[in-house]
Tab-separated table of C-alpha atoms in Angstrom:
chain	number	residue	atom	x	y	z
A	94	MET	CA	-0.004	-0.008	-0.011
A	95	ARG	CA	2.818	2.414	0.889
A	96	ASN	CA	4.550	1.653	-2.425
A	97	ARG	CA	1.298	2.391	-4.306
A	98	ASN	CA	0.968	5.808	-2.554
A	99	ARG	CA	4.557	6.643	-3.462
A	100	ARG	CA	3.903	5.699	-7.092
A	101	THR	CA	0.800	7.933	-7.131
A	102	ILE	CA	2.633	10.868	-5.601
A	103	PHE	CA	5.565	10.367	-7.992
A	104	ALA	CA	3.208	10.273	-10.982
A	105	ALA	CA	1.485	13.436	-9.775
A	106	LEU	CA	4.848	15.187	-9.524
A	107	ILE	CA	5.786	14.109	-13.063
A	108	ILE	CA	2.470	15.348	-14.379
A	109	LEU	CA	2.716	18.581	-12.449
A	110	ALA	CA	6.176	19.259	-13.910
A	111	THR	CA	4.858	18.524	-17.384
A	112	LEU	CA	1.922	20.875	-16.917
A	113	LEU	CA	4.244	23.575	-15.594
A	114	ALA	CA	6.355	23.242	-18.742
A	115	ILE	CA	3.220	23.392	-20.898
A	116	HIS	CA	2.047	26.445	-18.957
A	117	CYS	CA	5.317	28.238	-19.821
A	118	ILE	CA	4.691	27.623	-23.510
A	119	VAL	CA	0.886	28.040	-23.924
A	120	PRO	CA	-0.626	31.455	-23.103
A	121	GLN	CA	-3.366	31.268	-20.442
A	122	PRO	CA	-6.358	33.639	-19.895
A	123	SER	CA	-5.843	36.091	-16.987
A	124	GLY	CA	-7.934	36.460	-13.864
A	125	SER	CA	-9.965	34.017	-11.815
A	126	ALA	CA	-13.750	33.940	-11.900
A	127	SER	CA	-14.113	32.003	-8.625
A	128	SER	CA	-12.460	34.671	-6.402
A	129	ALA	CA	-13.969	37.734	-8.110
A	130	GLY	CA	-16.724	38.280	-5.465
A	131	TYR	CA	-14.687	38.018	-2.246
A	132	LYS	CA	-13.099	40.950	-0.576
A	133	MET	CA	-10.288	39.023	1.163
A	134	SER	CA	-9.051	36.444	-1.377
A	135	THR	CA	-5.684	35.700	-2.932
A	136	LYS	CA	-5.572	36.172	-6.651
A	137	ILE	CA	-4.785	32.802	-8.271
A	138	PRO	CA	-2.276	33.076	-11.092
A	139	PRO	CA	-3.646	31.982	-14.458
A	140	GLY	CA	-2.899	28.386	-15.401
A	141	ILE	CA	-1.973	27.158	-11.890
A	142	ALA	CA	-5.103	25.034	-11.480
A	143	MET	CA	-4.801	21.396	-12.591
A	144	PRO	CA	-7.021	20.531	-15.568
A	145	ASP	CA	-9.195	17.418	-15.467
A	146	THR	CA	-7.504	15.957	-18.545
A	147	VAL	CA	-4.091	16.390	-20.235
A	148	GLU	CA	-3.285	15.176	-23.751
A	149	THR	CA	0.166	13.614	-23.927
A	150	ARG	CA	2.028	11.300	-26.314
A	151	LEU	CA	0.997	8.511	-23.924
A	152	GLY	CA	-2.645	9.334	-24.416
A	153	THR	CA	-5.151	11.263	-22.326
A	154	LEU	CA	-4.274	11.507	-18.642
A	155	LYS	CA	-7.216	12.100	-16.320
A	156	PHE	CA	-7.144	13.849	-12.938
A	157	PHE	CA	-9.434	14.458	-9.985
A	158	ASP	CA	-8.534	17.335	-7.651
A	159	GLY	CA	-5.071	17.431	-9.172
A	160	PHE	CA	-4.377	13.727	-8.637
A	161	PRO	CA	-4.155	11.220	-11.494
A	162	ASP	CA	-6.648	8.395	-11.682
A	163	ASN	CA	-5.455	4.791	-11.545
A	164	ALA	CA	-5.361	4.341	-15.298
A	165	SER	CA	-3.212	7.470	-15.720
A	166	VAL	CA	-0.848	6.289	-12.991
A	167	GLU	CA	-0.489	2.921	-14.727
A	168	LYS	CA	0.230	4.651	-18.050
A	169	LEU	CA	2.929	6.744	-16.457
A	170	TYR	CA	4.559	3.800	-14.700
A	171	ASP	CA	4.407	1.686	-17.817
A	172	ASN	CA	6.224	4.497	-19.677
A	173	LEU	CA	8.759	4.791	-16.853
A	174	ASP	CA	9.423	1.036	-17.021
A	175	PHE	CA	9.887	1.330	-20.767
A	176	GLN	CA	12.312	4.216	-20.382
A	177	ARG	CA	14.309	2.269	-17.810
A	178	ALA	CA	14.462	-0.741	-20.067
A	179	VAL	CA	15.808	1.454	-22.890
A	180	GLN	CA	18.434	2.919	-20.569
A	181	ALA	CA	19.409	-0.559	-19.395
A	182	TYR	CA	19.894	-1.635	-22.998
A	183	LEU	CA	21.908	1.438	-23.916
A	184	LEU	CA	24.093	1.223	-20.824
A	185	GLY	CA	24.707	-2.472	-21.354
A	186	LEU	CA	25.609	-2.200	-25.038
A	187	ALA	CA	29.226	-1.099	-24.474
A	188	PRO	CA	30.186	-3.800	-21.914
A	189	VAL	CA	28.609	-6.504	-24.073
A	190	SER	CA	30.577	-5.226	-27.060
A	191	GLN	CA	33.802	-5.373	-25.038
A	192	VAL	CA	33.106	-8.987	-24.037
A	193	ALA	CA	32.713	-9.843	-27.752
A	194	ASN	CA	36.000	-7.992	-28.498
A	195	ARG	CA	37.763	-9.899	-25.771
A	196	LYS	CA	36.401	-13.221	-26.976
A	197	GLY	CA	37.454	-12.501	-30.573
A	198	ILE	CA	40.981	-11.395	-29.586
A	199	LEU	CA	41.527	-14.383	-27.281
A	200	GLU	CA	40.511	-16.671	-30.190
A	201	VAL	CA	43.405	-15.201	-32.246
A	202	GLY	CA	45.961	-15.539	-29.447
A	203	PRO	CA	46.613	-15.187	-25.702
A	204	ALA	CA	46.019	-11.985	-23.771
A	205	ASN	CA	48.960	-9.517	-23.342
A	206	THR	CA	50.779	-10.910	-26.379
A	207	THR	CA	48.218	-10.688	-29.225
A	208	VAL	CA	47.776	-7.263	-30.858
A	209	PRO	CA	45.892	-7.435	-34.187
A	210	ILE	CA	46.574	-4.347	-36.313
A	211	PHE	CA	44.589	-3.416	-39.449
A	212	GLU	CA	46.900	-3.471	-42.423
A	213	GLN	CA	44.792	-1.052	-44.459
A	214	MET	CA	43.002	2.167	-43.551
A	215	MET	CA	39.251	2.170	-43.185
A	216	ASN	CA	37.006	3.261	-46.061
A	217	ALA	CA	33.331	3.499	-46.889
A	218	ARG	CA	33.149	-0.303	-47.291
A	219	SER	CA	34.538	-1.047	-43.838
A	220	ILE	CA	32.014	-2.688	-41.535
A	221	PHE	CA	32.406	-0.323	-38.590
A	222	LEU	CA	30.312	2.437	-37.158
A	223	THR	CA	31.812	5.681	-38.553
A	224	PRO	CA	35.490	4.768	-38.739
A	225	ASN	CA	38.054	7.434	-39.629
A	226	ASN	CA	39.828	6.908	-42.927
A	227	ASN	CA	43.120	8.348	-41.631
A	228	THR	CA	43.441	6.473	-38.321
A	229	PRO	CA	45.286	3.169	-37.902
A	230	TYR	CA	43.068	0.821	-35.785
A	231	THR	CA	44.063	-1.932	-33.399
A	232	TRP	CA	42.468	-3.820	-30.571
A	233	PHE	CA	44.108	-5.700	-27.759
A	234	TRP	CA	43.176	-7.122	-24.432
A	235	LEU	CA	45.352	-6.533	-21.394
A	236	ASP	CA	45.176	-8.863	-18.440
A	237	LEU	CA	46.620	-7.024	-15.463
A	238	ARG	CA	45.719	-9.603	-12.789
A	239	ASN	CA	49.392	-10.665	-12.512
A	240	GLY	CA	50.704	-7.095	-12.262
A	241	PRO	CA	51.694	-4.220	-14.553
A	242	LEU	CA	52.918	-4.657	-18.130
A	243	VAL	CA	55.591	-3.029	-20.194
A	244	LEU	CA	54.626	-2.599	-23.844
A	245	GLU	CA	57.323	-2.520	-26.487
A	246	VAL	CA	56.451	-1.413	-30.039
A	247	PRO	CA	58.858	-2.393	-32.787
A	248	PRO	CA	60.051	0.417	-35.106
A	249	LYS	CA	58.158	1.245	-38.300
A	250	THR	CA	54.952	-0.400	-37.057
A	251	LEU	CA	51.730	0.960	-38.513
A	252	GLY	CA	49.919	2.692	-35.688
């Protein structure tokens, strides 16, 4: 129950921030009709009241007294779950790529002694994501579990 209340409050805060951003973009009518007849009332700034519905890319979100209904909360949390899944994928892509690089290099030879170097420069036919055509490329895998390494490069080596 406590987790559900936190989710509702979190969804309301997200929606409130969205509405505040919309309010900054869309001009609102001035004045408030509800406080016009009272002598001692605070003037409510235009656009501060929460509308009953808000159109978003997720669909229509419905509110009652400024709080989202259950369907709107579920839509927001489903979207949040989707966004977290996308972030998990994007953040995991680089480590998974490095595991594949390590596996490929260790299939060619042992770690710390195998350094494959491209003999030719990259061009438009190279199967890489945006390689430079003036950069010599190499990959190697260093295993530092047994201590530091000293790398020696022979003279006149490409790269």
